[in-house]
Every structure is written in C-alpha cells, then in structure tokens.
mmCIF file of C-alpha atoms in Angstrom:
data_model
loop_
_atom_site.group_PDB
_atom_site.id
_atom_site.type_symbol
_atom_site.label_atom_id
_atom_site.label_comp_id
_atom_site.label_asym_id
_atom_site.label_seq_id
_atom_site.Cartn_x
_atom_site.Cartn_y
_atom_site.Cartn_z
ATOM 1 C CA UNK A 1 -45.432 46.704 62.671
ATOM 2 C CA UNK A 2 -48.900 47.978 62.824
ATOM 3 C CA UNK A 3 -50.118 50.053 65.981
ATOM 4 C CA UNK A 4 -52.680 49.324 68.423
ATOM 5 C CA UNK A 5 -56.186 49.401 66.927
ATOM 6 C CA UNK A 6 -59.413 50.244 68.786
ATOM 7 C CA UNK A 7 -63.047 50.327 67.358
ATOM 8 C CA UNK A 8 -65.189 52.117 67.033
ATOM 9 C CA UNK A 9 -63.182 55.378 67.251
ATOM 10 C CA UNK A 10 -66.813 57.009 68.515
ATOM 11 C CA UNK A 11 -69.908 55.715 69.996
ATOM 12 C CA UNK A 12 -72.483 57.793 71.036
ATOM 13 C CA UNK A 13 -75.076 56.029 73.673
ATOM 14 C CA UNK A 14 -77.759 56.593 76.220
ATOM 15 C CA UNK A 15 -78.345 56.025 79.727
ATOM 16 C CA UNK A 16 -79.334 52.101 80.770
ATOM 17 C CA UNK A 17 -77.657 50.909 77.238
ATOM 18 C CA UNK A 18 -74.769 48.741 77.434
ATOM 19 C CA UNK A 19 -71.438 48.841 75.056
ATOM 20 C CA UNK A 20 -68.726 47.040 73.799
ATOM 21 C CA UNK A 21 -65.350 48.400 72.756
ATOM 22 C CA UNK A 22 -62.255 46.541 70.813
ATOM 23 C CA UNK A 23 -58.836 46.461 70.984
ATOM 24 C CA UNK A 24 -56.177 44.664 68.342
ATOM 25 C CA UNK A 25 -52.881 44.812 70.272
ATOM 26 C CA UNK A 26 -49.638 45.092 68.425
ATOM 27 C CA UNK A 27 -48.527 41.520 67.071
ATOM 28 C CA UNK A 28 -46.583 39.458 69.189
ATOM 29 C CA UNK A 29 -47.942 41.454 72.279
ATOM 30 C CA UNK A 30 -49.756 39.165 74.954
ATOM 31 C CA UNK A 31 -50.411 42.100 77.716
ATOM 32 C CA UNK A 32 -53.550 44.558 76.955
ATOM 33 C CA UNK A 33 -54.632 47.203 79.473
ATOM 34 C CA UNK A 34 -57.666 49.169 79.658
ATOM 35 C CA UNK A 35 -57.748 52.518 81.086
ATOM 36 C CA UNK A 36 -60.301 55.689 81.111
ATOM 37 C CA UNK A 37 -59.383 58.896 80.617
ATOM 38 C CA UNK A 38 -61.590 61.758 81.800
ATOM 39 C CA UNK A 39 -60.700 65.765 82.310
ATOM 40 C CA UNK A 40 -61.319 65.267 85.643
ATOM 41 C CA UNK A 41 -59.849 62.003 87.006
ATOM 42 C CA UNK A 42 -56.585 61.502 84.629
ATOM 43 C CA UNK A 43 -55.858 58.356 82.967
ATOM 44 C CA UNK A 44 -57.546 55.597 85.515
ATOM 45 C CA UNK A 45 -56.694 51.891 85.132
ATOM 46 C CA UNK A 46 -59.538 49.595 84.585
ATOM 47 C CA UNK A 47 -57.866 46.240 84.064
ATOM 48 C CA UNK A 48 -55.020 44.067 82.775
ATOM 49 C CA UNK A 49 -55.241 40.570 80.520
ATOM 50 C CA UNK A 50 -52.273 38.429 79.892
ATOM 51 C CA UNK A 51 -53.205 35.484 78.108
ATOM 52 C CA UNK A 52 -56.548 35.371 78.236
ATOM 53 C CA UNK A 53 -56.601 36.021 82.201
ATOM 54 C CA UNK A 54 -57.266 39.251 84.092
ATOM 55 C CA UNK A 55 -54.361 39.835 85.779
ATOM 56 C CA UNK A 56 -54.986 43.017 87.172
ATOM 57 C CA UNK A 57 -57.599 45.036 88.063
ATOM 58 C CA UNK A 58 -58.485 48.609 88.849
ATOM 59 C CA UNK A 59 -61.123 50.252 91.199
ATOM 60 C CA UNK A 60 -63.776 50.023 89.017
ATOM 61 C CA UNK A 61 -67.619 48.758 89.651
ATOM 62 C CA UNK A 62 -68.511 45.338 88.030
ATOM 63 C CA UNK A 63 -70.260 47.382 85.355
ATOM 64 C CA UNK A 64 -66.653 47.299 83.796
ATOM 65 C CA UNK A 65 -65.835 43.961 82.891
ATOM 66 C CA UNK A 66 -63.191 42.673 79.838
ATOM 67 C CA UNK A 67 -61.957 39.789 78.051
ATOM 68 C CA UNK A 68 -58.992 38.401 76.126
ATOM 69 C CA UNK A 69 -59.041 36.030 73.126
ATOM 70 C CA UNK A 70 -56.419 33.704 72.407
ATOM 71 C CA UNK A 71 -55.257 36.118 69.476
ATOM 72 C CA UNK A 72 -54.708 38.558 72.140
ATOM 73 C CA UNK A 73 -57.522 40.816 70.996
ATOM 74 C CA UNK A 74 -59.202 42.185 74.156
ATOM 75 C CA UNK A 75 -62.783 43.510 74.463
ATOM 76 C CA UNK A 76 -64.176 45.624 77.330
ATOM 77 C CA UNK A 77 -68.155 45.702 77.844
ATOM 78 C CA UNK A 78 -69.776 48.235 80.136
ATOM 79 C CA UNK A 79 -73.476 47.444 81.365
ATOM 80 C CA UNK A 80 -76.136 49.981 82.207
ATOM 81 C CA UNK A 81 -74.430 52.971 81.319
ATOM 82 C CA UNK A 82 -74.323 56.049 83.142
ATOM 83 C CA UNK A 83 -73.670 59.813 82.247
ATOM 84 C CA UNK A 84 -70.449 59.694 84.242
ATOM 85 C CA UNK A 85 -68.941 57.073 81.850
ATOM 86 C CA UNK A 86 -68.691 59.022 79.353
ATOM 87 C CA UNK A 87 -64.511 59.397 78.745
ATOM 88 C CA UNK A 88 -62.085 58.399 76.421
ATOM 89 C CA UNK A 89 -60.980 54.834 76.615
ATOM 90 C CA UNK A 90 -57.815 53.781 75.766
ATOM 91 C CA UNK A 91 -56.117 50.516 75.560
ATOM 92 C CA UNK A 92 -52.508 49.658 75.542
ATOM 93 C CA UNK A 93 -50.424 46.778 74.698
ATOM 94 C CA UNK A 94 -47.090 45.633 76.250
ATOM 95 C CA UNK A 95 -44.446 42.896 75.475
ATOM 96 C CA UNK A 96 -44.276 42.328 79.240
ATOM 97 C CA UNK A 97 -43.806 38.778 80.250
ATOM 98 C CA UNK A 98 -42.791 38.343 83.800
ATOM 99 C CA UNK A 99 -41.706 42.092 84.142
ATOM 100 C CA UNK A 100 -43.176 45.706 83.019
ATOM 101 C CA UNK A 101 -42.049 47.064 79.647
ATOM 102 C CA UNK A 102 -43.748 50.194 78.183
ATOM 103 C CA UNK A 103 -47.393 50.659 77.081
ATOM 104 C CA UNK A 104 -48.278 51.080 73.755
ATOM 105 C CA UNK A 105 -51.400 53.180 73.230
ATOM 106 C CA UNK A 106 -54.137 52.730 70.582
ATOM 107 C CA UNK A 107 -55.889 56.130 69.640
ATOM 108 C CA UNK A 108 -59.151 55.384 71.817
ATOM 109 C CA UNK A 109 -62.631 55.416 71.547
ATOM 110 C CA UNK A 110 -64.661 58.362 72.643
ATOM 111 C CA UNK A 111 -67.757 57.316 74.247
ATOM 112 C CA UNK A 112 -70.675 59.861 74.972
ATOM 113 C CA UNK A 113 -73.339 58.793 77.388
ATOM 114 C CA UNK A 114 -76.497 60.856 76.951
ATOM 115 C CA UNK B 1 -54.111 52.733 97.312
ATOM 116 C CA UNK B 2 -51.267 54.182 95.340
ATOM 117 C CA UNK B 3 -51.224 57.580 94.597
ATOM 118 C CA UNK B 4 -49.096 59.744 92.163
ATOM 119 C CA UNK B 5 -49.325 63.491 91.636
ATOM 120 C CA UNK B 6 -47.416 65.648 89.518
ATOM 121 C CA UNK B 7 -47.034 69.400 89.758
ATOM 122 C CA UNK B 8 -47.782 71.830 88.058
ATOM 123 C CA UNK B 9 -51.059 71.068 86.600
ATOM 124 C CA UNK B 10 -50.722 73.432 83.872
ATOM 125 C CA UNK B 11 -47.131 75.340 82.846
ATOM 126 C CA UNK B 12 -47.189 78.050 80.257
ATOM 127 C CA UNK B 13 -43.991 79.143 78.895
ATOM 128 C CA UNK B 14 -42.493 81.318 76.145
ATOM 129 C CA UNK B 15 -40.534 78.911 73.355
ATOM 130 C CA UNK B 16 -36.927 78.493 74.341
ATOM 131 C CA UNK B 17 -37.504 78.621 78.376
ATOM 132 C CA UNK B 18 -37.239 75.637 80.381
ATOM 133 C CA UNK B 19 -39.910 73.839 81.627
ATOM 134 C CA UNK B 20 -39.968 70.908 84.669
ATOM 135 C CA UNK B 21 -42.760 68.832 85.800
ATOM 136 C CA UNK B 22 -42.558 66.552 89.148
ATOM 137 C CA UNK B 23 -43.903 63.528 90.063
ATOM 138 C CA UNK B 24 -44.690 62.005 93.460
ATOM 139 C CA UNK B 25 -45.446 58.926 94.599
ATOM 140 C CA UNK B 26 -46.957 57.603 98.075
ATOM 141 C CA UNK B 27 -45.368 54.552 97.797
ATOM 142 C CA UNK B 28 -42.138 53.261 96.707
ATOM 143 C CA UNK B 29 -42.106 52.623 93.096
ATOM 144 C CA UNK B 30 -40.003 49.733 91.422
ATOM 145 C CA UNK B 31 -39.831 51.391 88.087
ATOM 146 C CA UNK B 32 -41.348 55.016 86.630
ATOM 147 C CA UNK B 33 -42.406 55.504 83.176
ATOM 148 C CA UNK B 34 -43.004 58.861 81.404
ATOM 149 C CA UNK B 35 -45.616 59.425 78.663
ATOM 150 C CA UNK B 36 -46.386 62.458 76.511
ATOM 151 C CA UNK B 37 -49.958 63.085 74.737
ATOM 152 C CA UNK B 38 -50.411 65.451 72.076
ATOM 153 C CA UNK B 39 -53.642 67.122 72.236
ATOM 154 C CA UNK B 40 -56.561 64.932 70.727
ATOM 155 C CA UNK B 41 -53.569 62.143 70.573
ATOM 156 C CA UNK B 42 -52.786 59.255 72.907
ATOM 157 C CA UNK B 43 -50.274 58.399 75.257
ATOM 158 C CA UNK B 44 -46.885 58.224 73.696
ATOM 159 C CA UNK B 45 -44.148 56.132 75.878
ATOM 160 C CA UNK B 46 -41.076 58.493 76.615
ATOM 161 C CA UNK B 47 -38.917 56.603 78.526
ATOM 162 C CA UNK B 48 -38.723 54.406 81.997
ATOM 163 C CA UNK B 49 -36.222 54.742 84.893
ATOM 164 C CA UNK B 50 -35.685 51.674 86.826
ATOM 165 C CA UNK B 51 -32.567 52.237 89.564
ATOM 166 C CA UNK B 52 -32.305 54.812 92.521
ATOM 167 C CA UNK B 53 -31.024 58.020 91.673
ATOM 168 C CA UNK B 54 -30.704 57.218 87.756
ATOM 169 C CA UNK B 55 -30.665 60.085 85.223
ATOM 170 C CA UNK B 56 -31.072 59.495 81.412
ATOM 171 C CA UNK B 57 -31.235 61.935 78.500
ATOM 172 C CA UNK B 58 -33.191 62.165 75.387
ATOM 173 C CA UNK B 59 -31.921 65.138 73.344
ATOM 174 C CA UNK B 60 -33.566 68.062 75.559
ATOM 175 C CA UNK B 61 -35.344 65.963 77.851
ATOM 176 C CA UNK B 62 -33.568 65.136 81.026
ATOM 177 C CA UNK B 63 -35.361 62.448 83.343
ATOM 178 C CA UNK B 64 -34.574 61.838 87.123
ATOM 179 C CA UNK B 65 -35.610 58.937 89.538
ATOM 180 C CA UNK B 66 -35.196 60.129 93.186
ATOM 181 C CA UNK B 67 -32.983 58.155 95.564
ATOM 182 C CA UNK B 68 -36.019 57.037 97.326
ATOM 183 C CA UNK B 69 -37.644 55.987 94.525
ATOM 184 C CA UNK B 70 -40.952 58.041 95.353
ATOM 185 C CA UNK B 71 -40.393 60.668 92.907
ATOM 186 C CA UNK B 72 -39.047 61.867 89.324
ATOM 187 C CA UNK B 73 -38.976 64.695 87.046
ATOM 188 C CA UNK B 74 -38.495 65.710 83.444
ATOM 189 C CA UNK B 75 -36.740 68.749 82.503
ATOM 190 C CA UNK B 76 -36.971 70.295 78.840
ATOM 191 C CA UNK B 77 -34.501 72.778 78.100
ATOM 192 C CA UNK B 78 -35.201 75.602 75.560
ATOM 193 C CA UNK B 79 -38.737 74.620 74.961
ATOM 194 C CA UNK B 80 -39.944 74.030 71.193
ATOM 195 C CA UNK B 81 -43.800 74.807 70.225
ATOM 196 C CA UNK B 82 -43.333 70.607 69.445
ATOM 197 C CA UNK B 83 -42.935 70.190 72.999
ATOM 198 C CA UNK B 84 -46.916 70.950 73.521
ATOM 199 C CA UNK B 85 -48.803 68.297 75.303
ATOM 200 C CA UNK B 86 -49.489 66.962 78.479
ATOM 201 C CA UNK B 87 -46.775 64.791 80.186
ATOM 202 C CA UNK B 88 -47.912 62.007 82.663
ATOM 203 C CA UNK B 89 -45.539 59.860 84.876
ATOM 204 C CA UNK B 90 -46.319 56.201 85.699
ATOM 205 C CA UNK B 91 -45.241 54.433 88.641
ATOM 206 C CA UNK B 92 -45.271 50.664 89.165
ATOM 207 C CA UNK B 93 -45.556 50.156 92.819
ATOM 208 C CA UNK B 94 -46.178 46.515 92.974
ATOM 209 C CA UNK B 95 -48.192 43.754 91.366
ATOM 210 C CA UNK B 96 -47.567 45.013 87.729
ATOM 211 C CA UNK B 97 -50.029 47.741 87.650
ATOM 212 C CA UNK B 98 -49.328 51.148 86.198
ATOM 213 C CA UNK B 99 -50.738 53.996 88.063
ATOM 214 C CA UNK B 100 -50.300 57.304 86.077
ATOM 215 C CA UNK B 101 -50.070 60.826 87.418
ATOM 216 C CA UNK B 102 -52.360 63.603 87.057
ATOM 217 C CA UNK B 103 -50.511 65.229 84.366
ATOM 218 C CA UNK B 104 -48.942 68.507 83.582
ATOM 219 C CA UNK B 105 -50.193 70.266 80.576
ATOM 220 C CA UNK B 106 -47.380 72.164 78.743
ATOM 221 C CA UNK B 107 -48.080 75.471 76.332
ATOM 222 C CA UNK B 108 -45.313 76.673 74.497
ATOM 223 C CA UNK B 109 -46.234 80.287 73.333
ATOM 224 C CA UNK B 110 -43.919 81.870 70.753
#
C-alpha cells in the first residue's frame, strides 16, 4: 500500500496570509489526524477527522481548521498566519474504528511564515 | 489537560552502551504507544502497550508499561548508530486523543 502523502512538502508564506495543506491517507484508513511539530513545543495535536466528522480537537485557536472528504482525504487551513505558525505540519492516518491504533505519519509540510 | 513528559531530553551514548528513556503521564492512560523519528524524517510507530505491567520486546528494544498505567519506559541494549533519532511516547487518556511526550533525542557516537 502507498503511504500517507502530504502536499505541498514546503511552503513559504507571509504574515496575514492563509494556507491550505493537503493529506491523503493510506487506502482504507478513515481516521486522519493533524499535528504541529516545533522544536520548542514538540508534537502537538491539532484535530482528528473520522468519516468526514471532526472527532477530536486540540488546544489551537480557531484560525486552524480542517475538513475531511468522502474519500478520507483531508485538508487543513490556517488563516491569518503568524510568525509562530512556522512549523512542520504532520498528518497521520489510522485504521481506527472504535478503538485507537497506530498512527501512520506522512512526510509533513514544512511551513515557514515570514 | 493531560501532560506527558519524557526524560531525559537528550542522551549521548557510545555505540554499544545501553539507553533508556522514561515517559510519565499526569493521568492514567488506557494505552501507550512509542514512535521513533529519524533526523529529517517523520515519526514511525514502534509498538503499543495496553495492559498494566506489560513488557514487550523487539530485538534490542524493551518496552514497559507501569503498573499504575501512568508511566512507561523504552530500553535499548547495546545501541547502534542506526538507533539515532528522537523517541516519543504517546498516551491515550480518554476520548481517542493521543498526547505525545516531549521526546528524547538519542545520539550514538562511534
């Protein structure tokens, strides 16, 4: 099976702009989670989608949003970018149905906000 | 909210030495997972522990889940240069949400 793919891999934006990141999960996986990774804060959970519904949400401001499509592909949007949003954004898919199983991570999108 | 801390933050070892990282949660966990992230890479799942006191081995790696299900450890015997990376624990304390630990960065010197 193909792994989790994320596009784009690298992105440079300026403050105030918005950005949309895309994630394609492993075929058959219905759960997609998003994480922000920074050197100072580590891996922080943003949100999880399962069958097009947001099932869990981390402690991030409303500028961070996401959605999932019927084919399980997911997008994450950040509006009004701030310098502190510079990070590696990781998407992970899982075959979880009602339980919790391992996360398969994509290569990430490196976002730089200038 | 739930917090998961790992110690040490960094560890430098000589090849062949043992290495241990400890993971402590502020709340009881239903299960714990371990991941490894190579430099420049993404986290890769290693193992999941579910039962209180559970011990699992993968070749030179030994994983333990504490009796109270609030702590865990990963021990690597006779480290190799291929073990270099950051090791994360991730606990699920309820609500199907994983909280990742702060990570331990391992460097192995020849």
